[in-house]
PDB file of C-alpha atoms in Angstrom:
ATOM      1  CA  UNK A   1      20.205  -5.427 -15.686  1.00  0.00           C
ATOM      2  CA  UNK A   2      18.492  -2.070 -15.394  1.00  0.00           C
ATOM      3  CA  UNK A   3      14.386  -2.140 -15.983  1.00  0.00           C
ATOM      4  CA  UNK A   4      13.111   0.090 -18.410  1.00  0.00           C
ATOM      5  CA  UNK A   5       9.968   0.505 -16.334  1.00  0.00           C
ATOM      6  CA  UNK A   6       8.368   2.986 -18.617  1.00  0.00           C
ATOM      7  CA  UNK A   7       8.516   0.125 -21.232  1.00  0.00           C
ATOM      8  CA  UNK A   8       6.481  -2.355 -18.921  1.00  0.00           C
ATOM      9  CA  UNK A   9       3.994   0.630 -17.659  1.00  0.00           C
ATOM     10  CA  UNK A  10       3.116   0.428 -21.459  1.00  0.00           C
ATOM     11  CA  UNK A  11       2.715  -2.877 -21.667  1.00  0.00           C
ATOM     12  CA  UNK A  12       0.979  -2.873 -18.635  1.00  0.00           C
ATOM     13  CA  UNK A  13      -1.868  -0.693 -19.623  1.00  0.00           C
ATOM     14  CA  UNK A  14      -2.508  -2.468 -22.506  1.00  0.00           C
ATOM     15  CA  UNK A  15      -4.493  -4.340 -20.058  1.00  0.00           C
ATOM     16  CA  UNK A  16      -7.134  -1.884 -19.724  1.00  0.00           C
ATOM     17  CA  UNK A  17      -9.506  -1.251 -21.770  1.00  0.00           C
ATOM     18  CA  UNK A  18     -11.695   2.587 -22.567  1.00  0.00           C
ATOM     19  CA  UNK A  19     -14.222   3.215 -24.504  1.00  0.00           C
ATOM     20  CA  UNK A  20     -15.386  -0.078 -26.603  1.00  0.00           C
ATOM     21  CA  UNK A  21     -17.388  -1.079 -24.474  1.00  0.00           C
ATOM     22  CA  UNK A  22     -19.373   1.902 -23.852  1.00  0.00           C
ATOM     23  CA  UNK A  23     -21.164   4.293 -21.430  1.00  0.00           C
ATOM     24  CA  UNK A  24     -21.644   2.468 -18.568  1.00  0.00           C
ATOM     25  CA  UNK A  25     -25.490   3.347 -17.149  1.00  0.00           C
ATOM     26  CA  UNK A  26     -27.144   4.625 -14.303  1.00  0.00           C
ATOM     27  CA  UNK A  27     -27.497   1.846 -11.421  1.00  0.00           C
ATOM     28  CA  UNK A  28     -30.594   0.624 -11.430  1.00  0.00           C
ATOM     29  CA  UNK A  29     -31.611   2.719 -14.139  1.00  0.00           C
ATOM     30  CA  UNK A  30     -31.995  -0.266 -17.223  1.00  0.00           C
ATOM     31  CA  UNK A  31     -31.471  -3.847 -15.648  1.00  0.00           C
ATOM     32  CA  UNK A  32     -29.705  -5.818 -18.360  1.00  0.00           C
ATOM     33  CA  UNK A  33     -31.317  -9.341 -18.674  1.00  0.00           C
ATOM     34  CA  UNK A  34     -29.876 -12.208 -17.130  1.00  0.00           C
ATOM     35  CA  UNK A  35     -27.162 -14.525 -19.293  1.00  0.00           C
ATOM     36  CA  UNK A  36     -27.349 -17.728 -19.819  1.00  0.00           C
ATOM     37  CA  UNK A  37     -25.206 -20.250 -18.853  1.00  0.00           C
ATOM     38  CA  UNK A  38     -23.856 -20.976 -22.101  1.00  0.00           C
ATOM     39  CA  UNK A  39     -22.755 -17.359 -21.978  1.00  0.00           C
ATOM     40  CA  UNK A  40     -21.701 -17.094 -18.412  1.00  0.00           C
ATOM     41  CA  UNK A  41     -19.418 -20.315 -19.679  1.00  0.00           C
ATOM     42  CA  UNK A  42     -17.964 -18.364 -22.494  1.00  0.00           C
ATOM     43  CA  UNK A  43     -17.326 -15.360 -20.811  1.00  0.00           C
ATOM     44  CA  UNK A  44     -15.200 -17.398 -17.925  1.00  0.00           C
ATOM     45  CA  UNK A  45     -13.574 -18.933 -20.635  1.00  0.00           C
ATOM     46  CA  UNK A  46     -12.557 -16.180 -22.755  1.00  0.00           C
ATOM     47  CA  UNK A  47     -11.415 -14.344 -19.345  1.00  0.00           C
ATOM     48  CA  UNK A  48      -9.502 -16.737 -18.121  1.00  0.00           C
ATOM     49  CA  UNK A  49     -11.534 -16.901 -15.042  1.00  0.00           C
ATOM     50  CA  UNK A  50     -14.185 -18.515 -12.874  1.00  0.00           C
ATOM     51  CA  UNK A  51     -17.086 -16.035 -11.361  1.00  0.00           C
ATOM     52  CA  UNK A  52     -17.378 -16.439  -7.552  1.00  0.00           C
ATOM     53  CA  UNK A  53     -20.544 -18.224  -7.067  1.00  0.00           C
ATOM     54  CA  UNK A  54     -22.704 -15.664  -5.506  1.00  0.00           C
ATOM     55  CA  UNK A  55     -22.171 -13.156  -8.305  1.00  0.00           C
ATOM     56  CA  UNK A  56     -22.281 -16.001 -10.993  1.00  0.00           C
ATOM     57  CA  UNK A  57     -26.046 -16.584  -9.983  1.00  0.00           C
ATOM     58  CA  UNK A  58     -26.538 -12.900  -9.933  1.00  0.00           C
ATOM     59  CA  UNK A  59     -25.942 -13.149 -14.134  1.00  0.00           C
ATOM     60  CA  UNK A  60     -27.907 -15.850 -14.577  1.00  0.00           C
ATOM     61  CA  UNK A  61     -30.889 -15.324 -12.468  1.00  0.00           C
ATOM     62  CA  UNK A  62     -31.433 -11.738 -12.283  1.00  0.00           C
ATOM     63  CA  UNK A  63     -29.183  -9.505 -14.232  1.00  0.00           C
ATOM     64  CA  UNK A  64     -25.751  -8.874 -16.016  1.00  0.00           C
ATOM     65  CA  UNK A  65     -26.484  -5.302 -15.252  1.00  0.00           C
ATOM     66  CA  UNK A  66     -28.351  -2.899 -12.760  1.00  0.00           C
ATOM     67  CA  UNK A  67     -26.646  -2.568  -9.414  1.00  0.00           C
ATOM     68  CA  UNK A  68     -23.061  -3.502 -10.690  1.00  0.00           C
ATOM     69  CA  UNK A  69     -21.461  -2.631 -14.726  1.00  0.00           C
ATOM     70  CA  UNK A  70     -22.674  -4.885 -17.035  1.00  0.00           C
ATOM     71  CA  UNK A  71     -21.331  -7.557 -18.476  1.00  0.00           C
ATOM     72  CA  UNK A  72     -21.550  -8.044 -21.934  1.00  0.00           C
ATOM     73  CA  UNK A  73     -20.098  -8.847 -25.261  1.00  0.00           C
ATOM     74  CA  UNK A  74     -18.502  -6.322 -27.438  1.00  0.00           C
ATOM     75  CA  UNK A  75     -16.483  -6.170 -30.192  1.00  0.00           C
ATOM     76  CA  UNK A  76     -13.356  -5.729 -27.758  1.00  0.00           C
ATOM     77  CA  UNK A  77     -15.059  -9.264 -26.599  1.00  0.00           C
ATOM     78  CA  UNK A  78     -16.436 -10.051 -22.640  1.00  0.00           C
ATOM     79  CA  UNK A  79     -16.024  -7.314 -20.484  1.00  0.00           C
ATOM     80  CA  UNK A  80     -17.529  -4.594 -18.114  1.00  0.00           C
ATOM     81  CA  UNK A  81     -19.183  -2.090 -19.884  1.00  0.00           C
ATOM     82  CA  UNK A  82     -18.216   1.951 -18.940  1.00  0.00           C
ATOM     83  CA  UNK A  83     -15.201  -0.145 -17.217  1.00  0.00           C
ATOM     84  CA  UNK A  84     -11.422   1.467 -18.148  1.00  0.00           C
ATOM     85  CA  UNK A  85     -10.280   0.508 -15.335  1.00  0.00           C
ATOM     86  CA  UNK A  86      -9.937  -3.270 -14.946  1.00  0.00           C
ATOM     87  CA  UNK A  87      -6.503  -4.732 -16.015  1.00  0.00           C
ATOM     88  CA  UNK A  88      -7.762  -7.864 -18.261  1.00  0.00           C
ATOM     89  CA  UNK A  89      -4.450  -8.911 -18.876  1.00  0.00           C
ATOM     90  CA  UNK A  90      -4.112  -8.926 -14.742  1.00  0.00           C
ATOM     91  CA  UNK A  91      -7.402 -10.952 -14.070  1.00  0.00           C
ATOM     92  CA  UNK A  92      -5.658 -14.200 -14.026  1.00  0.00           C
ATOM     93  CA  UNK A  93      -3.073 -13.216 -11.016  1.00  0.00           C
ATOM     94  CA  UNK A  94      -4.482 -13.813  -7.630  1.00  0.00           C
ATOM     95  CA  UNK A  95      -5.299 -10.249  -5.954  1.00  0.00           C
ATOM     96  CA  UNK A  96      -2.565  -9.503  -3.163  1.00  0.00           C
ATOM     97  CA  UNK A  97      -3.966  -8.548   0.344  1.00  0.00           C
ATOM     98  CA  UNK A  98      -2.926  -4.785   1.027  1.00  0.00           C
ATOM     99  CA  UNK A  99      -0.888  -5.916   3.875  1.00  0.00           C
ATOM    100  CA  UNK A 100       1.536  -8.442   1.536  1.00  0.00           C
ATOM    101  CA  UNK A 101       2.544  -5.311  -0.342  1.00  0.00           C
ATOM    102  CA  UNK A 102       2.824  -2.750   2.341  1.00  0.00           C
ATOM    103  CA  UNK A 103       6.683  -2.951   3.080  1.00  0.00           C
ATOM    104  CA  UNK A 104       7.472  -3.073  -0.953  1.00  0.00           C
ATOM    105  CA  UNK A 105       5.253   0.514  -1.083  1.00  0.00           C
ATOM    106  CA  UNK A 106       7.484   1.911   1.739  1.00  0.00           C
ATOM    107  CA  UNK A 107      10.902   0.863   0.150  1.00  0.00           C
ATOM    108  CA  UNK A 108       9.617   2.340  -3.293  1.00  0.00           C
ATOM    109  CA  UNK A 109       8.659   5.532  -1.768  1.00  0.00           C
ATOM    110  CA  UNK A 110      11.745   6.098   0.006  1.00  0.00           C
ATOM    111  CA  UNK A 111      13.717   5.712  -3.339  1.00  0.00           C
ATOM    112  CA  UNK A 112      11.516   8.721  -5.221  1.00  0.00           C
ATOM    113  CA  UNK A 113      14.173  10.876  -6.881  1.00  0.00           C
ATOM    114  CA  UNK A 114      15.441  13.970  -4.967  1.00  0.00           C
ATOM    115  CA  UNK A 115      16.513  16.312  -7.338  1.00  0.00           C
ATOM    116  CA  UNK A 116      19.657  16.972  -5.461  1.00  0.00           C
ATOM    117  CA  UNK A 117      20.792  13.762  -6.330  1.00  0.00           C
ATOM    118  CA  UNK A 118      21.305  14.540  -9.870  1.00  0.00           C
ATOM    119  CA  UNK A 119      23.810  16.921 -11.229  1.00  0.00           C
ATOM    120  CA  UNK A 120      21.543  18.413 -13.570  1.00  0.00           C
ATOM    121  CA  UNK A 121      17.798  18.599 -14.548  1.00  0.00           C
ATOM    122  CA  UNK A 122      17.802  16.191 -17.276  1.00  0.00           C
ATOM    123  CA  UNK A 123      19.477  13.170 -15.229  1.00  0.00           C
ATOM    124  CA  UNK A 124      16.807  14.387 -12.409  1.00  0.00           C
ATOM    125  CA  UNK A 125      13.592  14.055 -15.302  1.00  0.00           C
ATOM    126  CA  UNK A 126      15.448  10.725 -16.841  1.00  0.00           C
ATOM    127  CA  UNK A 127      15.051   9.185 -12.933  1.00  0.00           C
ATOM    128  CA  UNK A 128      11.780  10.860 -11.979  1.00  0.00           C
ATOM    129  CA  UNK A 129      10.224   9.087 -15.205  1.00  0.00           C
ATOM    130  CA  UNK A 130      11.933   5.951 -14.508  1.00  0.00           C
ATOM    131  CA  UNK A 131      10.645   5.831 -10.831  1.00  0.00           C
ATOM    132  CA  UNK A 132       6.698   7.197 -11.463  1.00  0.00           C
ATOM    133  CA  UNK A 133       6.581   4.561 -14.549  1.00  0.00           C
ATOM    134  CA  UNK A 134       7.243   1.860 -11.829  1.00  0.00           C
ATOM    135  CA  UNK A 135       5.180   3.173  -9.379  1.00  0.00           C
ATOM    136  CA  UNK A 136       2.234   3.370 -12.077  1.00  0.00           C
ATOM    137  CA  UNK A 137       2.770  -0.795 -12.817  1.00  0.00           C
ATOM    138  CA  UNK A 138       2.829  -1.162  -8.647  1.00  0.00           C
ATOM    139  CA  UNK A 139      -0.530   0.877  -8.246  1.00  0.00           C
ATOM    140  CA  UNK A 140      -1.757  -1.257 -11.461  1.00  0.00           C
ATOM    141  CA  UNK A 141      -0.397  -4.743  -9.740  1.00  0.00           C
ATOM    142  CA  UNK A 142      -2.768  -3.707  -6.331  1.00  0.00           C
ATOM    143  CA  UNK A 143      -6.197  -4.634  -8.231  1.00  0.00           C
ATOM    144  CA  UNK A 144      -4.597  -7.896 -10.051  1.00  0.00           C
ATOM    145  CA  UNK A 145      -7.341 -10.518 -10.191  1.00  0.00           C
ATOM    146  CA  UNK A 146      -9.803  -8.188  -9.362  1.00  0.00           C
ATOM    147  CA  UNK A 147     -13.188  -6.275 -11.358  1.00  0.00           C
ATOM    148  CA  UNK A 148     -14.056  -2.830 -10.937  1.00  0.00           C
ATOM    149  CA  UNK A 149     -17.668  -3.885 -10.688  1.00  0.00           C
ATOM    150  CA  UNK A 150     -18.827  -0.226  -9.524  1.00  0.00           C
ATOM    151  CA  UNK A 151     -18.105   3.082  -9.855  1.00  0.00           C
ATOM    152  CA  UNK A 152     -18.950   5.250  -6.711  1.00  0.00           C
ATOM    153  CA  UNK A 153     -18.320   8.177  -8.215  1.00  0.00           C
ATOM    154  CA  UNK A 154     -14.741  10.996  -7.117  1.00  0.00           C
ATOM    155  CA  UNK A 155     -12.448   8.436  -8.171  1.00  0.00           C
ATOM    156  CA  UNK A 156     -13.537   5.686  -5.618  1.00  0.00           C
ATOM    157  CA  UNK A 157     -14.692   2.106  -6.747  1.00  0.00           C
ATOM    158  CA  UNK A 158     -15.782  -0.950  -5.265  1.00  0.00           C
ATOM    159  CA  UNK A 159     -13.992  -4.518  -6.359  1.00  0.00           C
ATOM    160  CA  UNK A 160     -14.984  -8.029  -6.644  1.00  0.00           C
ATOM    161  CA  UNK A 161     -11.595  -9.924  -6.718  1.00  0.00           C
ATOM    162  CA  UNK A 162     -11.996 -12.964  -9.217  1.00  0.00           C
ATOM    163  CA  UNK A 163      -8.484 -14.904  -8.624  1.00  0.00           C
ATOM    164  CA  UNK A 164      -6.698 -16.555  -5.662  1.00  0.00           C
ATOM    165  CA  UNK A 165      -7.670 -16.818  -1.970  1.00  0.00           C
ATOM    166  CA  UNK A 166      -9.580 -13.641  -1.427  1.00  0.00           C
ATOM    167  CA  UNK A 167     -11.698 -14.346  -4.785  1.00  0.00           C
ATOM    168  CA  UNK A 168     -15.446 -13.420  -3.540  1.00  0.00           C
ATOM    169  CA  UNK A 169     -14.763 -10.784  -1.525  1.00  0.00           C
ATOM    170  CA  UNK A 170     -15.316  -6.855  -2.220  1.00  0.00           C
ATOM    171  CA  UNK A 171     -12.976  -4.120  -1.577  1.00  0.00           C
ATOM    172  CA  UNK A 172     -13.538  -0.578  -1.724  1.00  0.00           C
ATOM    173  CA  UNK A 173     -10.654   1.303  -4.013  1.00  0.00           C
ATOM    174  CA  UNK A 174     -10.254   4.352  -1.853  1.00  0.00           C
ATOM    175  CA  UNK A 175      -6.773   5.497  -3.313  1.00  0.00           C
ATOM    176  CA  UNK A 176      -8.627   8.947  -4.415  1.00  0.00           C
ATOM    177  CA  UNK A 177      -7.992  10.017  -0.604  1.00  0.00           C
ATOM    178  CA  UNK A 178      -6.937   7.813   1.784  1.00  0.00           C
ATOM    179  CA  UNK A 179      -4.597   5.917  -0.815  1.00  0.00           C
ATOM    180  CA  UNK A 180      -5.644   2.586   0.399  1.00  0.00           C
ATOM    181  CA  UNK A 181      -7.831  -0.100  -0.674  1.00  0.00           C
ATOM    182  CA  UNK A 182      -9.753  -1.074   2.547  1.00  0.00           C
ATOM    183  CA  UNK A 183     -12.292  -4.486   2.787  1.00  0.00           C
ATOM    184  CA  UNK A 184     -15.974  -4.407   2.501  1.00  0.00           C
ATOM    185  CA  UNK A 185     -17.432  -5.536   5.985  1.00  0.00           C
ATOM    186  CA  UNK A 186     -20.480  -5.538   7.476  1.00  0.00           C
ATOM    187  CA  UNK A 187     -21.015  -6.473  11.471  1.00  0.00           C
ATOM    188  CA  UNK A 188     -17.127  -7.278  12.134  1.00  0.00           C
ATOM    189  CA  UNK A 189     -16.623  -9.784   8.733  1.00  0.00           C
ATOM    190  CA  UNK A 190     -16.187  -9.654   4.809  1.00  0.00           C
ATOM    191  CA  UNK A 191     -19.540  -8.887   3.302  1.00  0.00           C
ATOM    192  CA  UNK A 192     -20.795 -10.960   0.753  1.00  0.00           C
ATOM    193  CA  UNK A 193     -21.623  -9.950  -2.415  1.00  0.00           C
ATOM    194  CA  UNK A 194     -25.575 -10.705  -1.947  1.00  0.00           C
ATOM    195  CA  UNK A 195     -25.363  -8.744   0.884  1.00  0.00           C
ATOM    196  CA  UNK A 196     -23.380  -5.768  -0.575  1.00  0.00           C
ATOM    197  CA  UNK A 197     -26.126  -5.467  -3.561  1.00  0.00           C
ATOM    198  CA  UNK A 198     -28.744  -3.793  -1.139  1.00  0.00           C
ATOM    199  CA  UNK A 199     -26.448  -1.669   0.334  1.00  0.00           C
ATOM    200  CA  UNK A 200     -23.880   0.897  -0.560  1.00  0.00           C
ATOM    201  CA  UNK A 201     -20.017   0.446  -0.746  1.00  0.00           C
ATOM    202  CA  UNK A 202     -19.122   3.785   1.767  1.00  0.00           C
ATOM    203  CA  UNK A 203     -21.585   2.144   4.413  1.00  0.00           C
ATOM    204  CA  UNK A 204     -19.230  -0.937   4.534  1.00  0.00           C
ATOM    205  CA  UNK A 205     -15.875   0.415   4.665  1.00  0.00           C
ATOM    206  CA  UNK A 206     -13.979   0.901   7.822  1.00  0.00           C
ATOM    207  CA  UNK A 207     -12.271   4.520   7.309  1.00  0.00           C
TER     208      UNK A 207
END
């Protein structure tokens, strides 16, 4: 059975969400106040998810804003504000370490449409659409379980991953260049997120 990957890149990006939740503000610039843990609850809940620990006590002791997008209540319901990039629907699959996926990106590149393949245009655009529609749900399937927590600004962001065995660490999404998304470290190991909040994502990443 042939998969109309076009189809499920729909369906995939139904995940995201764009502009309900707003603007999202300057770091730093208005520090939301903290939630409460009824809230924090709800949120989790209504996400599907549990908050890693360190980043949990950041909402409920200091802020659900300021250094990171905010997280808040909408009419969309809990989310990140200014955030269009986080795949809801995606925040309940563990996030997949870049190396489980590496050999899968290699076979998938090596089948992109040549147009001398194809006996005429049409067959050629039919294929190319079929092949960059599944290569849009593999890019989308690299940040499962994971919140784009900060924008850095060119296309780069930094994640928290929320789901499976890496959930509490912070990745930088560097795919704007380099096409990879690379670990957050500081001294040789994965920073933690207290850590990170006093210092910036590009300082931690090991080009």
């Amino acid at each position: 059975m042939t998969t109309d990957w076009t189809a499920v890149a729909r369906r995939t990006a139904r995940g995201r969400r764009s502009d309900e939740l707003g603007s999202p503000a300057r770091p730093d610039a208005c520090m939301a106040p903290p939630l409460s843990e009824t809230e924090i609850c709800e949120a989790e809940a209504e996400l599907g998810i549990a908050f890693p620990d360190q980043y949990r006590a950041y909402l409920l002791r200091r802020s659900a804003g300021g250094a990171v997008n905010r997280l808040r209540r909408s009419v969309a319901g809990w989310g990140w504000q200014g955030d269009s990039d986080t795949n809801y629907d995606l925040l309940t699959t563990a996030f997949p370490h870049p190396d489980s996926y590496r050999a899968e990106e290699e076979e998938l590149d090596a089948r992109a449409p040549s147009a001398d393949d194809y006996p005429d245009e049409s067959a050629y655009r039919a294929a190319w659409q079929q092949w960059d529609a599944e290569y849009e749900v593999f890019q989308e399937r690299k940040t499962s379980g994971a919140v784009f927590i900060q924008d850095n600004g060119c296309g780069f962001a930094t994640l928290l991953v929320v789901t499976g065995p890496l959930r509490g660490s912070l990745w930088f999404d560097g795919r704007a260049s380099c096409d990879r998304i690379l670990p957050l470290q500081l001294d040789g190991r994965p920073v933690s997120f207290v850590e990170w909040l006093t210092r910036h994502s590009m300082d931690l990443v090991g080009w």
